[in-house]
Short mmCIF file of C-alpha atoms in Angstrom, two decimals:
data_model
loop_
_atom_site.label_atom_id
_atom_site.label_comp_id
_atom_site.label_asym_id
_atom_site.label_seq_id
_atom_site.Cartn_x
_atom_site.Cartn_y
_atom_site.Cartn_z
CA MET Y 1 0.21 -0.20 0.09
CA PRO Y 2 1.82 3.46 -0.92
CA PRO Y 3 2.13 6.18 1.54
CA LYS Y 4 -1.17 8.14 2.18
CA LYS Y 5 -0.23 11.83 0.45
CA ALA Y 6 -0.54 14.77 2.76
CA LYS Y 7 -2.48 17.90 1.40
CA GLY Y 8 1.45 19.67 0.58
CA GLY Y 9 1.89 16.39 -2.03
CA ASP Y 10 4.02 14.76 0.07
CA SER Y 11 3.16 11.90 2.11
CA SER Y 12 3.05 12.02 6.20
CA GLU Y 13 6.25 9.72 6.26
CA GLU Y 14 7.97 11.64 3.38
CA GLN Y 15 7.05 14.89 5.49
CA ALA Y 16 8.55 13.20 8.75
CA VAL Y 17 11.47 11.67 7.48
CA LEU Y 18 12.32 14.82 5.42
CA ALA Y 19 11.67 17.07 8.38
CA TYR Y 20 13.92 14.89 10.86
CA LEU Y 21 16.87 14.99 8.54
CA GLN Y 22 17.18 18.46 7.92
CA LYS Y 23 16.28 19.10 11.82
CA THR Y 24 18.93 16.69 13.16
CA ASN Y 25 21.36 17.48 10.21
CA ARG Y 26 23.25 14.11 10.30
CA PRO Y 27 23.37 10.89 7.86
CA TYR Y 28 21.16 8.00 8.45
CA SER Y 29 20.25 4.47 7.07
CA ALA Y 30 16.85 3.52 6.66
CA ASN Y 31 16.69 0.99 9.60
CA ASP Y 32 18.11 4.35 11.65
CA ILE Y 33 15.31 6.58 10.31
CA SER Y 34 12.66 3.86 11.31
CA SER Y 35 14.25 3.78 14.79
CA GLN Y 36 14.67 7.53 15.26
CA LEU Y 37 10.96 8.03 14.50
CA HIS Y 38 9.94 5.55 16.79
CA GLY Y 39 7.86 3.34 14.42
CA GLN Y 40 6.30 6.21 12.70
CA VAL Y 41 7.60 4.35 9.43
CA SER Y 42 8.63 1.04 9.09
CA PRO Y 43 12.48 0.18 8.01
CA ALA Y 44 10.62 -0.88 4.58
CA GLN Y 45 8.64 2.34 4.41
CA ALA Y 46 11.89 4.71 5.29
CA LYS Y 47 13.95 2.87 2.89
CA LYS Y 48 11.27 3.71 -0.03
CA VAL Y 49 10.51 7.15 0.88
CA LEU Y 50 14.64 7.89 1.50
CA ASN Y 51 15.26 6.58 -1.96
CA SER Y 52 12.09 8.29 -3.75
CA LEU Y 53 13.67 11.68 -2.04
CA ALA Y 54 16.96 11.03 -3.19
CA ASP Y 55 15.26 10.48 -6.54
CA GLU Y 56 13.70 13.72 -6.37
CA ASP Y 57 16.98 15.54 -5.70
CA ARG Y 58 15.59 16.75 -2.20
CA ILE Y 59 18.13 14.67 -0.19
CA ARG Y 60 21.75 13.12 -0.81
CA ARG Y 61 22.34 9.16 -1.05
CA LYS Y 62 25.44 7.42 -0.45
CA ASP Y 63 26.45 4.06 -0.40
CA ASN Y 64 28.43 2.64 2.28
CA GLY Y 65 29.35 -0.66 1.90
CA LYS Y 66 26.01 -3.09 1.40
CA GLN Y 67 24.54 0.04 3.20
CA GLN Y 68 23.09 3.12 1.94
CA ILE Y 69 23.24 6.09 3.91
CA PHE Y 70 21.06 9.46 3.25
CA PHE Y 71 21.55 12.95 4.68
CA ALA Y 72 20.00 16.52 4.12
CA ILE Y 73 21.36 18.77 1.40
CA GLN Y 74 23.73 21.11 3.09
CA THR Y 75 22.73 24.15 0.72
CA ILE Y 76 19.35 24.20 2.53
CA ILE Y 77 20.35 23.70 5.98
CA ASP Y 78 20.29 27.26 7.54
CA VAL Y 79 23.65 27.64 9.03
CA PRO Y 80 24.94 30.47 11.52
CA ASN Y 81 27.36 32.61 11.03
CA VAL Y 82 30.54 32.78 12.76
CA GLU Y 83 28.72 36.06 14.68
CA GLU Y 84 25.55 34.22 15.59
CA ALA Y 85 27.53 31.18 16.26
CA GLU Y 86 29.47 33.20 18.90
CA GLU Y 87 26.30 34.80 20.52
CA GLU Y 88 24.85 31.34 20.53
CA GLU Y 89 27.75 29.96 22.48
CA ASP Y 90 27.92 32.82 24.76
CA LEU Y 91 24.41 32.66 25.47
CA ILE Y 92 24.67 28.76 26.23
CA LYS Y 93 27.48 29.48 28.70
CA GLU Y 94 25.67 32.24 30.64
CA ARG Y 95 22.25 30.13 31.01
CA GLY Y 96 24.69 27.34 32.37
CA GLU Y 97 26.33 29.89 34.78
CA GLN Y 98 22.70 30.86 35.59
CA ALA Y 99 21.87 27.36 36.08
CA ASP Y 100 24.46 26.42 38.28
CA LYS Y 101 24.02 29.38 40.25
CA LEU Y 102 20.10 28.41 40.80
CA LYS Y 103 21.35 24.86 41.83
CA GLU Y 104 23.78 26.19 44.52
CA GLU Y 105 21.03 28.50 46.10
CA ASN Y 106 18.46 25.86 45.84
CA ARG Y 107 20.80 23.69 47.89
CA ALA Y 108 21.56 26.25 50.48
CA LEU Y 109 17.60 26.95 50.98
CA ALA Y 110 16.78 23.13 51.12
CA SER Y 111 19.85 22.88 53.69
CA GLN Y 112 18.08 25.89 55.39
CA LEU Y 113 14.46 24.06 54.88
CA GLN Y 114 16.04 21.23 56.52
CA GLU Y 115 17.60 22.45 59.81
CA LEU Y 116 14.06 24.74 60.14
CA THR Y 117 11.65 21.48 60.02
CA SER Y 118 13.93 19.60 61.95
CA ALA Y 119 14.08 22.06 65.25
CA LEU Y 120 11.75 22.25 67.95
CA THR Y 121 8.59 24.31 67.52
CA ASP Y 122 8.29 27.77 69.34
CA ASP Y 123 6.06 26.00 72.12
CA GLN Y 124 8.00 23.14 72.47
CA ILE Y 125 11.25 25.46 72.76
CA ARG Y 126 9.36 27.48 75.73
CA GLU Y 127 8.28 24.29 77.38
CA ARG Y 128 11.54 22.70 77.15
CA ILE Y 129 13.80 25.57 78.25
CA ALA Y 130 10.86 26.03 81.42
CA LYS Y 131 11.53 22.57 82.43
CA LEU Y 132 15.44 22.29 81.84
CA SER Y 133 15.68 25.72 83.80
CA HIS Y 134 13.81 24.48 86.53
CA GLU Y 135 15.52 21.25 86.65
CA ILE Y 136 19.19 22.85 86.87
CA LYS Y 137 17.94 25.12 89.28
CA THR Y 138 17.04 22.28 91.68
CA ASN Y 139 20.07 20.70 90.61
CA GLU Y 140 22.20 23.35 91.66
CA GLU Y 141 20.52 23.84 95.14
CA ARG Y 142 21.03 19.94 95.56
CA LEU Y 143 24.68 20.38 94.82
CA THR Y 144 25.56 23.54 96.80
CA GLN Y 145 23.98 21.50 99.82
CA LEU Y 146 26.67 18.49 98.84
CA ARG Y 147 29.36 20.72 98.19
CA SER Y 148 28.83 22.52 101.74
CA GLY Y 149 29.67 19.50 103.54
CA GLU Y 150 26.88 17.33 103.66
CA VAL Y 151 27.94 13.60 104.37
CA ILE Y 152 26.62 11.31 101.38
CA SER Y 153 27.79 7.74 99.51
CA PRO Y 154 30.58 8.22 96.97
CA GLU Y 155 28.31 6.60 94.53
CA GLU Y 156 25.47 9.32 95.09
CA ARG Y 157 27.76 12.12 94.58
CA LYS Y 158 29.01 10.51 91.51
CA GLU Y 159 25.30 9.96 90.29
CA ILE Y 160 24.05 13.25 91.18
CA GLU Y 161 27.07 14.87 89.66
CA THR Y 162 26.64 12.98 86.41
CA GLU Y 163 22.94 13.76 86.08
CA HIS Y 164 24.02 17.58 86.66
CA ALA Y 165 26.48 17.40 83.80
CA ALA Y 166 23.82 15.82 81.58
CA MET Y 167 21.27 18.55 82.32
CA LEU Y 168 24.19 20.99 81.66
CA LYS Y 169 24.82 19.54 78.38
CA LEU Y 170 21.37 19.20 77.45
CA TRP Y 171 20.98 22.74 78.58
CA SER Y 172 23.90 23.88 76.05
CA SER Y 173 22.17 22.04 72.99
CA ARG Y 174 19.13 23.51 73.41
CA LYS Y 175 20.46 26.79 74.12
CA ARG Y 176 22.58 26.55 70.84
CA ILE Y 177 19.49 24.92 68.99
CA PHE Y 178 17.09 28.45 70.39
CA LYS Y 179 20.06 30.62 69.22
CA ASN Y 180 19.94 29.46 65.73
CA ILE Y 181 16.21 29.77 65.40
CA SER Y 182 16.64 33.08 67.12
CA ASP Y 183 19.28 34.27 64.93
CA ALA Y 184 17.46 33.04 61.90
CA VAL Y 185 14.10 35.26 62.78
CA SER Y 186 16.21 38.24 63.73
CA GLU Y 187 17.22 38.81 60.32
CA GLY Y 188 13.92 39.78 58.87
CA TYR Y 189 12.20 41.14 62.54
CA PRO Y 190 12.40 44.87 62.49
CA GLY Y 191 11.94 45.07 65.85
CA LYS Y 192 13.60 43.97 69.19
CA MET Y 193 14.06 40.16 69.92
CA LYS Y 194 13.47 41.38 73.34
CA ASP Y 195 10.31 42.50 72.72
CA LEU Y 196 9.21 39.69 70.37
CA PHE Y 197 10.52 37.01 73.21
CA GLU Y 198 8.00 39.10 75.67
CA GLU Y 199 5.27 39.44 73.49
CA LEU Y 200 5.60 35.52 72.62
CA GLY Y 201 6.00 34.34 76.19
CA VAL Y 202 9.56 32.97 75.87
CA GLU Y 203 11.60 32.65 79.09
CA THR Y 204 15.31 33.28 78.22
CA ASP Y 205 18.47 32.44 80.77
CA GLU Y 206 18.14 35.96 82.16
CA SER Y 207 14.60 36.55 82.63
CA SER Y 208 14.55 32.99 84.51
CA GLY Y 209 17.45 34.02 86.83
CA ALA Y 210 19.46 30.96 85.24
CA ASP Y 211 23.54 31.54 85.11
CA PRO Y 212 24.81 30.64 81.61
CA ALA Y 213 28.00 31.13 83.24
CA ILE Y 214 27.50 27.55 84.71
CA LEU Y 215 27.90 25.93 81.46
CA GLY Y 216 31.81 26.88 81.55
CA LYS Y 217 32.25 25.33 84.46
CA LYS Y 218 33.61 21.67 84.85
#
């Protein structure tokens, strides 16, 4: 069955094959064309169409051993001049640099988002700070009494001091997390962070009477 002709005179297969050859501007065999057009034309149809176009002097045909290859006529290919090619190259380079910059920005934003989403919420931070402040204050009082000379067993003293050190470490960790979040918020907040803390009911070390200096004690 002959290829169905389109309104312009060429069959749809001829239009597809000719357009592909001119677009890619590369040599192809009939099997290659059939594969590149994803089965739009069979290998047999592709061979028939290619030979027909070559016979009409609309494409070039060349024998390559036992195989024939076909390619577009170079004089009808729109080849850019040197200036246009340089402009295209500069544009491609510029677009590549912009893409690299956007990738870096996306990685930075993704990192910030991960850090913020993994942190505690404001309510959780306030609750945790209040709890830790109370525990630390209680432990400080107990430790002061013990260091004043009250007789306790070495095991109990070690247990208390170990627990106290763990609380200080946890306090330091939460304090650092809160500071990171506070610093991020302060970059875009127009007012004073102290006023914001008071408005949100955030209890800081200073307002709770906790002494940050003890974090440096061994």
